[in-house]
Coordinates of C-alpha atoms (C1' of nucleotides) in Angstrom, one line a residue:
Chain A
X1 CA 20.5 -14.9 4.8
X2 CA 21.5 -18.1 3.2
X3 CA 22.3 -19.9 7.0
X4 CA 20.2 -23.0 7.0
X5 CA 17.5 -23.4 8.6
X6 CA 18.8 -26.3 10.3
X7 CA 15.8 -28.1 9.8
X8 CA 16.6 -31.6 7.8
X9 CA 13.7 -30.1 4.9
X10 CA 13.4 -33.0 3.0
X11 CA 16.4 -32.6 0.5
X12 CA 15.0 -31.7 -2.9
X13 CA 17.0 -34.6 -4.6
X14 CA 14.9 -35.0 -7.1
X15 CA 16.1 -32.8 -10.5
X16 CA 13.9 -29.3 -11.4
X17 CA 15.8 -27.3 -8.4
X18 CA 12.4 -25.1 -8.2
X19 CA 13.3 -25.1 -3.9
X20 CA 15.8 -22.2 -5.2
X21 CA 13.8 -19.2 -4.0
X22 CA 12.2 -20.8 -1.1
X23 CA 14.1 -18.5 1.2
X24 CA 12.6 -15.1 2.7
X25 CA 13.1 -17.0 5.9
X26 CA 10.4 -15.0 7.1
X27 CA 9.3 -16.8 10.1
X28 CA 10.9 -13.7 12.1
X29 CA 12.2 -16.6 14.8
X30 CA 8.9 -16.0 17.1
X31 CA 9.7 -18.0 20.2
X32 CA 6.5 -20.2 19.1
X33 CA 7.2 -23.8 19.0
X34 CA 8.0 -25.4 15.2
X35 CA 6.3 -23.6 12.8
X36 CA 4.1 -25.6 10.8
X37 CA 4.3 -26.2 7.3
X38 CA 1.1 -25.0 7.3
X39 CA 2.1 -21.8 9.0
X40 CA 5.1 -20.8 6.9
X41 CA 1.8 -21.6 3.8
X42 CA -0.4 -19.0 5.7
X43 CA 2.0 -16.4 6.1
X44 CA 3.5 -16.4 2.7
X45 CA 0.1 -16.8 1.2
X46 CA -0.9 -13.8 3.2
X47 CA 2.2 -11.7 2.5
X48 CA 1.2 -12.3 -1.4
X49 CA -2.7 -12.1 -0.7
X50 CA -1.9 -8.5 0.6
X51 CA 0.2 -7.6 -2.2
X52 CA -1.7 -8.4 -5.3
X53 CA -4.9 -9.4 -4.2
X54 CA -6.5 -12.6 -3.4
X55 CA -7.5 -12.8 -7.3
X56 CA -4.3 -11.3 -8.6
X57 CA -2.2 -14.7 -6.9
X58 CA -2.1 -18.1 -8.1
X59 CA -1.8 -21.8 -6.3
X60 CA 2.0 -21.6 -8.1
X61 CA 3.3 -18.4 -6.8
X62 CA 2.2 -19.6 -2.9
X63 CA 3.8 -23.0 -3.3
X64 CA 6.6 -21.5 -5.0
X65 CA 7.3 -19.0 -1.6
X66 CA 7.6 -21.9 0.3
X67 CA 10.0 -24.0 -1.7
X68 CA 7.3 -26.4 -3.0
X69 CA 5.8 -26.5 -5.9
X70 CA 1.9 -25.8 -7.1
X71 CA -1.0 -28.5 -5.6
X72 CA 1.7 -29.9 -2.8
X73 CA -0.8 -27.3 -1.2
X74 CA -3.7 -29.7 -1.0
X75 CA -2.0 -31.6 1.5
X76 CA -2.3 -29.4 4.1
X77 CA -5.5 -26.8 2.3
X78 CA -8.2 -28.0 0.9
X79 CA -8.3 -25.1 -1.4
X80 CA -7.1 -21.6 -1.9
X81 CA -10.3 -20.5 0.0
X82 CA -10.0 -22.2 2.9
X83 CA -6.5 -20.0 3.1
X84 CA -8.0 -16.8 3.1
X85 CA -11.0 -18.3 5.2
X86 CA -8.5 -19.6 7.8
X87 CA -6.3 -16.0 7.7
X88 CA -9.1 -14.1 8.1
X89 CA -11.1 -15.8 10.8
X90 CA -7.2 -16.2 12.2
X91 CA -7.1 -12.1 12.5
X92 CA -10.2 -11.3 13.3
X93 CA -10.2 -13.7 16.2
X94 CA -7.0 -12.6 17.6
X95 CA -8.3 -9.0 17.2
X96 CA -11.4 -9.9 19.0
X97 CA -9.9 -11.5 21.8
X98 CA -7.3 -9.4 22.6
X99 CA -9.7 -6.8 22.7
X100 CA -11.7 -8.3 24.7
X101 CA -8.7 -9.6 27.3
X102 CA -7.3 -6.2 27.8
X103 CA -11.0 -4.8 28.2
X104 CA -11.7 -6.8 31.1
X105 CA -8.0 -6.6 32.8
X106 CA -8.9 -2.8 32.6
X107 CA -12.3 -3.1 34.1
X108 CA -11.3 -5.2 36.3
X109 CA -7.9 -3.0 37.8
X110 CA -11.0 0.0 38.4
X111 CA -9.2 1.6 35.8
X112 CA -12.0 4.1 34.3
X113 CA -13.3 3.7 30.8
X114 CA -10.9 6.4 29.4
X115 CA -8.1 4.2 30.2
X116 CA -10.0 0.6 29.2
X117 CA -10.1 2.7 25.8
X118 CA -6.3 3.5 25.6
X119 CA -5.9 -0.3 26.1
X120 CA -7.6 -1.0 23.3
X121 CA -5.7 2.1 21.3
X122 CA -2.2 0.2 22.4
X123 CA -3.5 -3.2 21.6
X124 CA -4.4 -2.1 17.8
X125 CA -1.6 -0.1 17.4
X126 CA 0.8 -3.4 18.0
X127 CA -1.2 -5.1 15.7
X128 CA -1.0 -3.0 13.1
X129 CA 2.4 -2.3 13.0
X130 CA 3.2 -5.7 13.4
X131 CA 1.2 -7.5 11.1
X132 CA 0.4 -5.1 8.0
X133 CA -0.3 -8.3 5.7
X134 CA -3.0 -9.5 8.0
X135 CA -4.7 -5.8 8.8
X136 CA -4.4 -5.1 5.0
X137 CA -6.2 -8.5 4.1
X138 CA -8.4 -7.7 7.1
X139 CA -10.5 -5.2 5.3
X140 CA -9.9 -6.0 1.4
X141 CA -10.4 -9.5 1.0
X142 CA -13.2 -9.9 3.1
X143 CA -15.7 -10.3 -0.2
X144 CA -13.6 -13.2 -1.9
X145 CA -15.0 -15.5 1.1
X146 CA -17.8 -18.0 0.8
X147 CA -20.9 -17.1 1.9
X148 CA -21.3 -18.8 4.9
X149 CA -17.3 -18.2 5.9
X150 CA -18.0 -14.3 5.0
X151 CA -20.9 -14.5 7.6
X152 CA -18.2 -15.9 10.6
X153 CA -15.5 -13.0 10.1
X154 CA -17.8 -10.2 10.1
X155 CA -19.7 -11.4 13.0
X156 CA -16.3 -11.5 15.0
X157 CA -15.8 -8.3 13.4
X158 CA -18.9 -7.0 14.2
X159 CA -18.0 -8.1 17.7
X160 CA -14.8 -6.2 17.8
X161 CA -16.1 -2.9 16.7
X162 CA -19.1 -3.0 19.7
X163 CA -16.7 -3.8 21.8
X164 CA -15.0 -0.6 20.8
X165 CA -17.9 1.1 20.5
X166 CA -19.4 0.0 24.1
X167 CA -15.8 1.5 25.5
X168 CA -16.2 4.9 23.6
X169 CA -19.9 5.6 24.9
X170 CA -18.6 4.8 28.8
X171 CA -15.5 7.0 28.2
X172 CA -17.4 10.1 26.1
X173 CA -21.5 9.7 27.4
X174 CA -22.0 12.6 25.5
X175 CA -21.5 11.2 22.1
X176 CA -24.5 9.3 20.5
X177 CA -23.9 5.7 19.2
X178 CA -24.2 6.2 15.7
X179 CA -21.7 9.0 15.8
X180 CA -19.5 6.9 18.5
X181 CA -19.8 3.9 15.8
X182 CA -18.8 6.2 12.6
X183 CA -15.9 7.6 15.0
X184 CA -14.6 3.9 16.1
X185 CA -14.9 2.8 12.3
X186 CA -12.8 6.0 11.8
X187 CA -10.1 5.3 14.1
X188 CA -9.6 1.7 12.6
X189 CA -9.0 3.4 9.5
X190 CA -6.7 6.0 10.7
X191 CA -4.7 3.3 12.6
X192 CA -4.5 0.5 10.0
X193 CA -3.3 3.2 7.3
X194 CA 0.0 2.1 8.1
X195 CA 0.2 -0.7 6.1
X196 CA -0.2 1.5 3.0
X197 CA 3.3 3.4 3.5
X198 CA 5.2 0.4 4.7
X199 CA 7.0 0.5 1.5
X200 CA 9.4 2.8 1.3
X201 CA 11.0 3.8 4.6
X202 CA 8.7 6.7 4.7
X203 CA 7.4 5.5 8.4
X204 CA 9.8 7.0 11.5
X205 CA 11.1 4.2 13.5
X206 CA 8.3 1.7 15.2
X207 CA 7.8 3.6 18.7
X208 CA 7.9 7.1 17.2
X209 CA 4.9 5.8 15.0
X210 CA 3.4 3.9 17.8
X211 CA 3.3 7.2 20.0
X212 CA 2.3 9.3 17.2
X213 CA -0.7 6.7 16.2
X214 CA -1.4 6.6 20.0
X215 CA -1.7 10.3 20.1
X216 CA -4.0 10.7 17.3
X217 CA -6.1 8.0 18.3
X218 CA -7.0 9.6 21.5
X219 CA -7.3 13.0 20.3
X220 CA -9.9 12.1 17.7
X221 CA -12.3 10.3 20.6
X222 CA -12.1 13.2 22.4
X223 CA -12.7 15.7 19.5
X224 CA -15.8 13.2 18.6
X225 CA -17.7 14.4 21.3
X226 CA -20.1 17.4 19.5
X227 CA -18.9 20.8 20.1
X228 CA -19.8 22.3 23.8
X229 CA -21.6 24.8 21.5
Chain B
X1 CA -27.5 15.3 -5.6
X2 CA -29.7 12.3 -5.7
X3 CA -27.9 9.0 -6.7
X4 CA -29.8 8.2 -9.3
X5 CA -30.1 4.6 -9.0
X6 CA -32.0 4.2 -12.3
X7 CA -30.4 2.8 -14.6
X8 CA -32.8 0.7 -17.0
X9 CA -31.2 -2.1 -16.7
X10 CA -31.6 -4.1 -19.8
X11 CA -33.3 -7.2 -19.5
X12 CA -31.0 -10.8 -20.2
X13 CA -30.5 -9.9 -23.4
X14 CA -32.4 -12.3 -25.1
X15 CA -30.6 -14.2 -27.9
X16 CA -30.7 -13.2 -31.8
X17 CA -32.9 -10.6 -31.1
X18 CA -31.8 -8.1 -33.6
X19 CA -29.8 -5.4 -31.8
X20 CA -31.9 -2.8 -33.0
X21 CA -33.9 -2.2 -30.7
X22 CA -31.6 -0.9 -28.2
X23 CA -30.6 2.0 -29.4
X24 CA -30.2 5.4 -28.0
X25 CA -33.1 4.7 -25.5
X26 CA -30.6 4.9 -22.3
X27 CA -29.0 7.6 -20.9
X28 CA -32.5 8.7 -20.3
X29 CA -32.4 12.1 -20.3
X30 CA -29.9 12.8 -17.1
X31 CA -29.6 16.5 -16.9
X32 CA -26.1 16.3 -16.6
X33 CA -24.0 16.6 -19.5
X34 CA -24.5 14.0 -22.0
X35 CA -23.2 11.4 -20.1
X36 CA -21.8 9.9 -22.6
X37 CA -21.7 5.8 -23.4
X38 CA -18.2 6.3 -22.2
X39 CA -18.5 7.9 -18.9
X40 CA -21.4 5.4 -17.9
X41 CA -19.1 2.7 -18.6
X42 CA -16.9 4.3 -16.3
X43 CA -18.7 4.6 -13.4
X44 CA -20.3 0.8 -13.7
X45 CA -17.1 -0.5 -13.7
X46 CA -15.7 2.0 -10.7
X47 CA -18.6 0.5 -9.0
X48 CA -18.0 -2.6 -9.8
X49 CA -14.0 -3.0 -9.1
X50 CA -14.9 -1.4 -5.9
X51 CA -17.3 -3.9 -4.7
X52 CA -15.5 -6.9 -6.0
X53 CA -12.1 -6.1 -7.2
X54 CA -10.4 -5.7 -10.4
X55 CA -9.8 -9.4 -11.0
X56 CA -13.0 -10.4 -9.4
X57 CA -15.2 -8.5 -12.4
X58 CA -15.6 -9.8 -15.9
X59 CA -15.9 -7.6 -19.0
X60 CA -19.3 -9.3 -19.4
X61 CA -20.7 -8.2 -16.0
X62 CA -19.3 -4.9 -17.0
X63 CA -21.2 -4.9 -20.2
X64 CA -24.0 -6.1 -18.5
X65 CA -24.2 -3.0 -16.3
X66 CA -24.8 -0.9 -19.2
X67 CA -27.2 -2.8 -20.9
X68 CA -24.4 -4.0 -23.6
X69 CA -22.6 -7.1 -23.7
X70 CA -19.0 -7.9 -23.1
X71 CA -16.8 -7.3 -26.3
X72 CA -18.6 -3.9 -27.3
X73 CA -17.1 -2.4 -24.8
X74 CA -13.6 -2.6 -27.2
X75 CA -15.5 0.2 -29.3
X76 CA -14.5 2.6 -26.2
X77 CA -11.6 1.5 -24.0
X78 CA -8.4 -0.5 -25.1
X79 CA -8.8 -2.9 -22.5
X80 CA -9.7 -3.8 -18.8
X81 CA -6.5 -2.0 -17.9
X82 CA -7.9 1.0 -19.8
X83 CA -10.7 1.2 -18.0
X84 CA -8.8 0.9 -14.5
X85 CA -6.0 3.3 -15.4
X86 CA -8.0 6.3 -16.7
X87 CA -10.2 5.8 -13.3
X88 CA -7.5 6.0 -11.2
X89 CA -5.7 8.8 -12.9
X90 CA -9.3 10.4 -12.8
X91 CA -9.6 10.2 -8.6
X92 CA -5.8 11.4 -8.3
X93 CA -6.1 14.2 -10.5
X94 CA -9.2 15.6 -9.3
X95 CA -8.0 14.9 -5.9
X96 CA -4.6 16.8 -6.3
X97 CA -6.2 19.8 -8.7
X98 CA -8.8 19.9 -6.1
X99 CA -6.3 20.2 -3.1
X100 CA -4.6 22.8 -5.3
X101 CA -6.6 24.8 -5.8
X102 CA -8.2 25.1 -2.5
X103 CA -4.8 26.0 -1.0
X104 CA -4.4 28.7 -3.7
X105 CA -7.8 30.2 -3.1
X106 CA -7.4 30.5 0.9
X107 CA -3.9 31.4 0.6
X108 CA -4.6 34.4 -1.9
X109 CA -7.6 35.2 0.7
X110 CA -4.9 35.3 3.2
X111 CA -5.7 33.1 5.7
X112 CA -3.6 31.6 8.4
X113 CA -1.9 27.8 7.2
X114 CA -4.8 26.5 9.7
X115 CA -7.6 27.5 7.7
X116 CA -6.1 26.4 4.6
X117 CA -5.4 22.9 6.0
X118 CA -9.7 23.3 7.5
X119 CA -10.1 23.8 3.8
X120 CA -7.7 20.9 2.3
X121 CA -9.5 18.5 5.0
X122 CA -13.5 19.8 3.8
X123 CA -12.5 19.4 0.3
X124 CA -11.7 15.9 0.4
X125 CA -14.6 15.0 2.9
X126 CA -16.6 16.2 0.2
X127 CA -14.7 13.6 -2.1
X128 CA -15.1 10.7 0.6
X129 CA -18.3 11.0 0.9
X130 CA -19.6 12.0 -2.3
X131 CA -17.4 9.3 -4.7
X132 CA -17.1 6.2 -2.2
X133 CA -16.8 3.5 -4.9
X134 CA -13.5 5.9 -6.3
X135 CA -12.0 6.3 -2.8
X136 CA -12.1 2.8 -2.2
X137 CA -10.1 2.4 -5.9
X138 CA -7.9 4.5 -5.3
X139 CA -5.9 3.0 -2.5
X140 CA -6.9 -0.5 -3.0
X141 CA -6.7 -1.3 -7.3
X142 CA -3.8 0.6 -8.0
X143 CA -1.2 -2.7 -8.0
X144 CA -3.5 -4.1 -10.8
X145 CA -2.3 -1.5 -13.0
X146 CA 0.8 -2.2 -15.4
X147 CA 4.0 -0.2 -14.7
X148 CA 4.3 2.7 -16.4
X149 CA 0.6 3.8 -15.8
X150 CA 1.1 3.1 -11.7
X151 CA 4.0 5.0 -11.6
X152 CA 1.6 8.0 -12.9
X153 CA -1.2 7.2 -10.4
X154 CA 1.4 7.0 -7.8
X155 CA 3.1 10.5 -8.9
X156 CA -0.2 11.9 -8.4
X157 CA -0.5 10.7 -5.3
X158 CA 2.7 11.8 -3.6
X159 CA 1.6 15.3 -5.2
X160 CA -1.0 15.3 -3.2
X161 CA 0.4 13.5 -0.1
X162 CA 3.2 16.6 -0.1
X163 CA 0.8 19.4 -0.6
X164 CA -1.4 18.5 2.6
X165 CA 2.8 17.9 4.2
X166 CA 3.3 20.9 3.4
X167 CA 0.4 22.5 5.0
X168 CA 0.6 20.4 7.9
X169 CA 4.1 21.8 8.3
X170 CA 3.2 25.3 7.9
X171 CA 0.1 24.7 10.5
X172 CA 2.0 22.8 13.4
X173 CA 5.6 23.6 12.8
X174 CA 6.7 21.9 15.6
X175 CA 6.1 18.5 13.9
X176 CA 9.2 17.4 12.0
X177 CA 8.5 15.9 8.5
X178 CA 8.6 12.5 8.6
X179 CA 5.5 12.7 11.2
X180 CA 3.7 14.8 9.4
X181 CA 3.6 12.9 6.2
X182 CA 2.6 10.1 8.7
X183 CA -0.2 11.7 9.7
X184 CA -1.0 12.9 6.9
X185 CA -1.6 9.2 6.0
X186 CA -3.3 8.5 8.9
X187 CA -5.7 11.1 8.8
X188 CA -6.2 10.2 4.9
X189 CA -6.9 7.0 6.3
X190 CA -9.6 8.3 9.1
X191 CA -11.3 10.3 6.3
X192 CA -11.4 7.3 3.8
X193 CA -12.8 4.9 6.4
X194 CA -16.4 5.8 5.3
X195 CA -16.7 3.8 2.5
X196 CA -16.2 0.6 4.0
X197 CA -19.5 1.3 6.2
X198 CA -21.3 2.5 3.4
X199 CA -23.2 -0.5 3.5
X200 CA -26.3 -0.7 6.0
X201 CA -27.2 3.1 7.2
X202 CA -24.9 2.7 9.7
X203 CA -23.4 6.4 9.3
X204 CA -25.6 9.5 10.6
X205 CA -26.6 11.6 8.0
X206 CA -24.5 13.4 5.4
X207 CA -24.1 16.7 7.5
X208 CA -23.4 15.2 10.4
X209 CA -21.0 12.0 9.3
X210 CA -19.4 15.5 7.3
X211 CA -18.6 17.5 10.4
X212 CA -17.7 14.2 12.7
X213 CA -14.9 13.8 10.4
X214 CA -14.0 17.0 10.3
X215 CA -13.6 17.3 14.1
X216 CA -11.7 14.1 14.2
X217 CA -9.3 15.5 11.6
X218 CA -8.5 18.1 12.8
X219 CA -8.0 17.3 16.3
X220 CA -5.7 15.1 15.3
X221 CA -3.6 17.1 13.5
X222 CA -3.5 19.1 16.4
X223 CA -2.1 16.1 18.5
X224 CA 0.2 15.5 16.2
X225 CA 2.5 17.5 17.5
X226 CA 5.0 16.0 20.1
X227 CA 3.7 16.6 23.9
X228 CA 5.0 19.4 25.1
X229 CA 6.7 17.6 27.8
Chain C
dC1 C1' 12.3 -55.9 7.3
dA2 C1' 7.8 -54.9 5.7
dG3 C1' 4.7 -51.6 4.9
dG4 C1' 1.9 -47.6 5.3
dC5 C1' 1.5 -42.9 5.3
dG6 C1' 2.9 -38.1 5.2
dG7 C1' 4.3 -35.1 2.0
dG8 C1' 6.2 -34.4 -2.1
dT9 C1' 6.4 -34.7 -7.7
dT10 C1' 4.6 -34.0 -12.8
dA11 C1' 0.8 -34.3 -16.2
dG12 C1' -3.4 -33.0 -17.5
dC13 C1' -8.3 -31.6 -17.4
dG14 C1' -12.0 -28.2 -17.4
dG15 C1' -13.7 -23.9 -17.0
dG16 C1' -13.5 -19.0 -17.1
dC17 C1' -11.9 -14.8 -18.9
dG18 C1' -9.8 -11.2 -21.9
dT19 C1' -9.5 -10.4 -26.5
dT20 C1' -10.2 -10.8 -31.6
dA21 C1' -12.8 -11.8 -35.7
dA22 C1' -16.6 -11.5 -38.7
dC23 C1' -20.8 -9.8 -39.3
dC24 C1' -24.9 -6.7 -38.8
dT25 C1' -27.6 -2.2 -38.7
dC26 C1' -28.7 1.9 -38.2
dG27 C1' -28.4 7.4 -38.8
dG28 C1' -26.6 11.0 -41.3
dA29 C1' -23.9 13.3 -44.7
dA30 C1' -22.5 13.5 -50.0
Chain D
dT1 C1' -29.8 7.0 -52.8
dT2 C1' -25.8 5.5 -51.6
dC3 C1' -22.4 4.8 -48.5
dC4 C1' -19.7 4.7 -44.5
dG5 C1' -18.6 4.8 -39.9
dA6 C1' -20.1 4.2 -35.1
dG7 C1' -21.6 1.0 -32.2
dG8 C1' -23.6 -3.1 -31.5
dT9 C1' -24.0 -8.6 -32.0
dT10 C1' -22.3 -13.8 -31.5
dA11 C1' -18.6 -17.1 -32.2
dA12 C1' -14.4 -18.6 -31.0
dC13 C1' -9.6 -18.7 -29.7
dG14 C1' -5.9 -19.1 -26.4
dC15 C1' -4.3 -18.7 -22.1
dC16 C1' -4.3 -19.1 -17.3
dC17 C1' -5.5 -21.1 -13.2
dG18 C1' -7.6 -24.1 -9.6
dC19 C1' -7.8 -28.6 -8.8
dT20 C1' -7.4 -33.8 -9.5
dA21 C1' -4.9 -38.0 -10.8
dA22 C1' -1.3 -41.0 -10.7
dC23 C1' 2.9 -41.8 -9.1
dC24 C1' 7.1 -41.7 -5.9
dC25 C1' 10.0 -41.7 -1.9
dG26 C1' 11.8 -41.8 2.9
dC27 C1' 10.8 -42.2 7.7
dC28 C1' 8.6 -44.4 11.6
dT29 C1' 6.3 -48.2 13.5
dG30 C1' 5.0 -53.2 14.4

DNA sequence: CAGGCGGGTTAGCGGGCGTTAACCTCGGAA
DNA sequence: TTCCGAGGTTAACGCCCGCTAACCCGCCTG
């Protein structure tokens, strides 16, 4: 816990000792090069985002999880906005994309749409289990954006879920699109319901969940499709 | 069970004019039981936390809703908190004394654990989709609540949580516990998802969005036993 | 060795919000 | 008729919070 982080971090010298809590060394050592002041900022600004609410957590609190103090932030933010703006266009890029990525490296091995839709099952079952802040904020903080910045996200949102729901129509023909689209929106919620028990080590271990999730997932397409009558 | 959108809506509330005039006037005659001041209040403010968040609402736009402004609403609730708490405690209790009962009626009818789960899942499709702005509360607001009052909300909850376990268990005893309370969650989460489309006629109609779910739920409850290998 | 700039610090302003205070006005008993 | 309480009103207070201002320091570059 304590170990240094090795990096020089500008010695606090000076006298109020707020660095104390600093800590949580969160950055989880990812392999990724040198992580930012300005990441270490939007992780622990997400972390608290997802806990109390975008409203519910002040300028203080974020600079004070990273060992600095208040409006140091405006160095590297021009506002607490343009956090949540940059964490939530962050996700729902990544989301996008790596839908899209393993789509086409589906499509692409002939795989048939069935599978292209377990790809995209797998894909946002690792998200979710890895990065409950971000799929919490994801789909509650979404209205505390700026217009214009509330636009971006939910077009790349809007792209993510067609995606889905192009995928579902191939795999099940038989299920309409405005049932296919009620069913994807579905699924998100069953899979990103995670988050909500994290606390509490109420979860079975990470592959047990991620098979389970998987399971569920592809059950309920399948069930979607209306009953053979 | 129309929404009834109406709601007068008071004008601006011009200045000085001498408060007389308002009245009884609202509550136009709504053949439900007097719906009291206090009740209306209620469900302007669920509304209104759900749309924007607890911290994201005034007391004035509250007010407002009703066609009173800000501080009169102190003649009725102790606080903002007030208001929160006795909505969530209102969505849990309904929700678990709901779930209750169900399971008592089909299991004094005799039916098999898989009908009584078929009931558990209709009865709170009827909540989802009947009480959207109080869904979305309920697993979203309940950190905004002091102590003492979330650690009732969250009580109610896990009541809940363990009767549908329980079920579960009894339905699909192959499926140790741990994975059914997961699933339980993630099927909560599948049934919730509607609200967050609410927006935009996106969703079939209410039969059909109804019995979707209900095929998606209970397929995956099926799944949610292990393969068999 | 100078100097600028990246990245900190504290002090303080301005606005918004929850809450309280003081006051008003009805409708319905006594 | 009087009075009182329920349920409004506006004014204002105090706090909190986002953000700016003014200052400071150490490293890297010329």
């Amino acid at each position: 816990m304590g170990s240094m982080p090795a990096q020089p971090r500008s010695a606090p010298a000076s006298t109020t000792s707020t660095a104390g809590t600093a800590g949580t060394a969160g950055t989880a050592g990812t392999a990724a090069p040198a992580s930012s002041r300005r990441e270490q900022i939007l992780r622990e600004a997400g972390r608290l985002f997802a806990e109390r609410g975008f409203h519910g957590v002040g300028v203080d609190e974020i600079g004070a999880a990273v060992g600095i103090s208040g409006p140091a932030l405006y160095r590297h933010f021009a506002g607490k906005d343009a956090m949540l703006t940059e964490l939530l266009v962050g996700i729902s890029s990544r989301l996008r994309d790596g839908g899209l990525r393993r789509a086409a490296g589906a499509e692409a091995a002939g795989l048939p749409p069935s599978a292209t839709l377990d790809a995209l099952i797998d894909g946002h079952i690792d998200f979710a289990l890895d990065d409950r802040d971000l799929i919490t904020l994801h789909d509650r903080e979404l209205d505390r954006l700026p217009r214009e910045e509330r636009r971006q996200v939910r077009q790349l949102q809007r792209q993510y879920v067609e995606l889905w729901v192009a995928v579902v129509r191939a795999a099940h023909p038989a299920l309409p699109e405005d049932q296919a689209r009620a069913a994807v929106h579905a699924v998100f919620g069953l899979l990103n319901s995670t988050p909500h028990l994290s606390r509490r080590a109420l979860l079975p271990d990470r592959d047990t969940t991620a098979a389970l999730l998987r399971r569920l997932a592809r059950a309920a397409f399948t069930a979607a499709a209306p009953p053979p009558e």
